[in-house]
Amino acid sequence: MGPGSTASSCEYTGSGYKKVHLNLMRLSPDTAAMYKMFCAEKSKEGLSGLGDVTCWYDKKHEELQVLKGTTFISIELRGLGNPTEAIKAVAKKVFDRL
């Protein structure tokens, strides 16, 4: 993170090994521009309509990264066989609160 950036995170744990970890960072404009370039190389499968720039961190879809303006959000969802739709639902709830 660059100068002027702020961050916060929270984690929710369910039964078994299921958990959601949310990171929210306010990025500087320069750092946001670097993230856009990074995300351009990642998969965007099924992610239209979420934020300005959205991408999957990996092929398992256990982490979703989103940039809305200069607000960066990373959502990790562990413990589900196919977390794709569940993690997108979490992202939508986060955006409804921004």
PDB file of C-alpha atoms in Angstrom:
ATOM      1  CA  MET A   1       0.000   0.000   0.000  1.00  0.00           C
ATOM      2  CA  GLY A   2       1.144   3.492  -0.758  1.00  0.00           C
ATOM      3  CA  PRO A   3       1.058   6.665   1.312  1.00  0.00           C
ATOM      4  CA  GLY A   4      -2.440   7.719   2.312  1.00  0.00           C
ATOM      5  CA  SER A   5      -3.792   4.153   2.134  1.00  0.00           C
ATOM      6  CA  THR A   6      -5.930   2.712   4.930  1.00  0.00           C
ATOM      7  CA  ALA A   7      -6.991  -0.882   5.544  1.00  0.00           C
ATOM      8  CA  SER A   8      -9.396  -2.922   7.644  1.00  0.00           C
ATOM      9  CA  SER A   9     -10.348  -6.585   7.718  1.00  0.00           C
ATOM     10  CA  CYS A  10     -12.746  -8.997   9.379  1.00  0.00           C
ATOM     11  CA  GLU A  11     -13.290 -12.741   9.415  1.00  0.00           C
ATOM     12  CA  TYR A  12     -16.411 -14.832   9.963  1.00  0.00           C
ATOM     13  CA  THR A  13     -16.116 -18.525  10.808  1.00  0.00           C
ATOM     14  CA  GLY A  14     -18.950 -21.005  10.364  1.00  0.00           C
ATOM     15  CA  SER A  15     -19.235 -24.679  11.165  1.00  0.00           C
ATOM     16  CA  GLY A  16     -16.367 -26.946  10.189  1.00  0.00           C
ATOM     17  CA  TYR A  17     -13.713 -25.204   8.115  1.00  0.00           C
ATOM     18  CA  LYS A  18     -16.018 -22.685   6.447  1.00  0.00           C
ATOM     19  CA  LYS A  19     -14.879 -19.090   6.770  1.00  0.00           C
ATOM     20  CA  VAL A  20     -15.069 -15.745   5.013  1.00  0.00           C
ATOM     21  CA  HIS A  21     -12.227 -13.245   5.247  1.00  0.00           C
ATOM     22  CA  LEU A  22     -12.834  -9.695   4.023  1.00  0.00           C
ATOM     23  CA  ASN A  23     -10.153  -7.058   3.449  1.00  0.00           C
ATOM     24  CA  LEU A  24     -11.070  -3.494   2.545  1.00  0.00           C
ATOM     25  CA  MET A  25      -8.401  -0.961   1.593  1.00  0.00           C
ATOM     26  CA  ARG A  26      -8.577   2.631   0.458  1.00  0.00           C
ATOM     27  CA  LEU A  27      -5.802   2.925  -2.110  1.00  0.00           C
ATOM     28  CA  SER A  28      -3.953   5.909  -3.452  1.00  0.00           C
ATOM     29  CA  PRO A  29      -4.763   6.638  -7.120  1.00  0.00           C
ATOM     30  CA  ASP A  30      -1.301   5.337  -8.166  1.00  0.00           C
ATOM     31  CA  THR A  31      -1.758   2.057  -6.270  1.00  0.00           C
ATOM     32  CA  ALA A  32      -5.279   1.651  -7.708  1.00  0.00           C
ATOM     33  CA  ALA A  33      -3.850   2.075 -11.226  1.00  0.00           C
ATOM     34  CA  MET A  34      -1.246  -0.651 -10.527  1.00  0.00           C
ATOM     35  CA  TYR A  35      -3.983  -2.974  -9.264  1.00  0.00           C
ATOM     36  CA  LYS A  36      -5.998  -2.421 -12.469  1.00  0.00           C
ATOM     37  CA  MET A  37      -3.017  -3.607 -14.515  1.00  0.00           C
ATOM     38  CA  PHE A  38      -2.557  -6.645 -12.250  1.00  0.00           C
ATOM     39  CA  CYS A  39      -6.232  -7.620 -12.467  1.00  0.00           C
ATOM     40  CA  ALA A  40      -6.275  -7.227 -16.263  1.00  0.00           C
ATOM     41  CA  GLU A  41      -4.208 -10.434 -16.447  1.00  0.00           C
ATOM     42  CA  LYS A  42      -6.552 -12.471 -14.203  1.00  0.00           C
ATOM     43  CA  SER A  43      -9.773 -14.404 -14.933  1.00  0.00           C
ATOM     44  CA  LYS A  44     -13.052 -12.456 -14.897  1.00  0.00           C
ATOM     45  CA  GLU A  45     -15.333 -15.438 -15.509  1.00  0.00           C
ATOM     46  CA  GLY A  46     -18.921 -14.597 -14.445  1.00  0.00           C
ATOM     47  CA  LEU A  47     -18.056 -11.281 -12.796  1.00  0.00           C
ATOM     48  CA  SER A  48     -19.851  -8.614 -14.827  1.00  0.00           C
ATOM     49  CA  GLY A  49     -21.538  -5.894 -12.794  1.00  0.00           C
ATOM     50  CA  LEU A  50     -19.316  -6.086  -9.706  1.00  0.00           C
ATOM     51  CA  GLY A  51     -17.198  -2.966  -9.233  1.00  0.00           C
ATOM     52  CA  ASP A  52     -15.070  -1.079 -11.726  1.00  0.00           C
ATOM     53  CA  VAL A  53     -12.438  -3.822 -11.948  1.00  0.00           C
ATOM     54  CA  THR A  54     -13.113  -7.359 -10.702  1.00  0.00           C
ATOM     55  CA  CYS A  55     -11.125 -10.575 -11.009  1.00  0.00           C
ATOM     56  CA  TRP A  56     -10.632 -13.984  -9.478  1.00  0.00           C
ATOM     57  CA  TYR A  57      -7.325 -14.301  -7.625  1.00  0.00           C
ATOM     58  CA  ASP A  58      -7.034 -17.974  -8.590  1.00  0.00           C
ATOM     59  CA  LYS A  59      -8.784 -20.685 -10.623  1.00  0.00           C
ATOM     60  CA  LYS A  60     -10.517 -22.189  -7.560  1.00  0.00           C
ATOM     61  CA  HIS A  61     -12.613 -19.007  -7.138  1.00  0.00           C
ATOM     62  CA  GLU A  62     -11.833 -18.958  -3.399  1.00  0.00           C
ATOM     63  CA  GLU A  63     -10.747 -15.312  -3.539  1.00  0.00           C
ATOM     64  CA  LEU A  64     -12.426 -12.447  -5.363  1.00  0.00           C
ATOM     65  CA  GLN A  65     -10.716  -9.088  -5.770  1.00  0.00           C
ATOM     66  CA  VAL A  66     -12.665  -5.957  -6.619  1.00  0.00           C
ATOM     67  CA  LEU A  67     -11.779  -2.304  -7.147  1.00  0.00           C
ATOM     68  CA  LYS A  68     -14.495   0.345  -6.915  1.00  0.00           C
ATOM     69  CA  GLY A  69     -12.957   3.764  -7.436  1.00  0.00           C
ATOM     70  CA  THR A  70      -9.965   3.610  -5.091  1.00  0.00           C
ATOM     71  CA  THR A  71     -11.594   1.134  -2.690  1.00  0.00           C
ATOM     72  CA  PHE A  72     -10.045  -2.344  -2.974  1.00  0.00           C
ATOM     73  CA  ILE A  73     -11.914  -5.340  -1.591  1.00  0.00           C
ATOM     74  CA  SER A  74     -10.588  -8.874  -1.280  1.00  0.00           C
ATOM     75  CA  ILE A  75     -13.045 -11.590  -0.242  1.00  0.00           C
ATOM     76  CA  GLU A  76     -11.774 -15.069   0.585  1.00  0.00           C
ATOM     77  CA  LEU A  77     -14.243 -17.922   1.079  1.00  0.00           C
ATOM     78  CA  ARG A  78     -12.837 -21.242   2.273  1.00  0.00           C
ATOM     79  CA  GLY A  79     -14.469 -24.569   2.989  1.00  0.00           C
ATOM     80  CA  LEU A  80     -16.943 -24.867   0.105  1.00  0.00           C
ATOM     81  CA  GLY A  81     -16.474 -27.227  -2.831  1.00  0.00           C
ATOM     82  CA  ASN A  82     -17.679 -24.590  -5.315  1.00  0.00           C
ATOM     83  CA  PRO A  83     -17.549 -21.113  -3.745  1.00  0.00           C
ATOM     84  CA  THR A  84     -18.231 -19.126  -6.946  1.00  0.00           C
ATOM     85  CA  GLU A  85     -21.857 -18.058  -6.393  1.00  0.00           C
ATOM     86  CA  ALA A  86     -21.515 -17.713  -2.618  1.00  0.00           C
ATOM     87  CA  ILE A  87     -18.497 -15.408  -2.890  1.00  0.00           C
ATOM     88  CA  LYS A  88     -20.259 -13.288  -5.524  1.00  0.00           C
ATOM     89  CA  ALA A  89     -23.248 -12.953  -3.144  1.00  0.00           C
ATOM     90  CA  VAL A  90     -20.905 -11.755  -0.375  1.00  0.00           C
ATOM     91  CA  ALA A  91     -19.375  -9.218  -2.789  1.00  0.00           C
ATOM     92  CA  LYS A  92     -22.829  -7.875  -3.675  1.00  0.00           C
ATOM     93  CA  LYS A  93     -23.681  -7.402   0.022  1.00  0.00           C
ATOM     94  CA  VAL A  94     -20.406  -5.539   0.559  1.00  0.00           C
ATOM     95  CA  PHE A  95     -21.110  -3.210  -2.381  1.00  0.00           C
ATOM     96  CA  ASP A  96     -24.622  -2.522  -1.175  1.00  0.00           C
ATOM     97  CA  ARG A  97     -23.023  -1.042   1.965  1.00  0.00           C
ATOM     98  CA  LEU A  98     -20.417   1.133   0.212  1.00  0.00           C
TER      99      LEU A  98
END
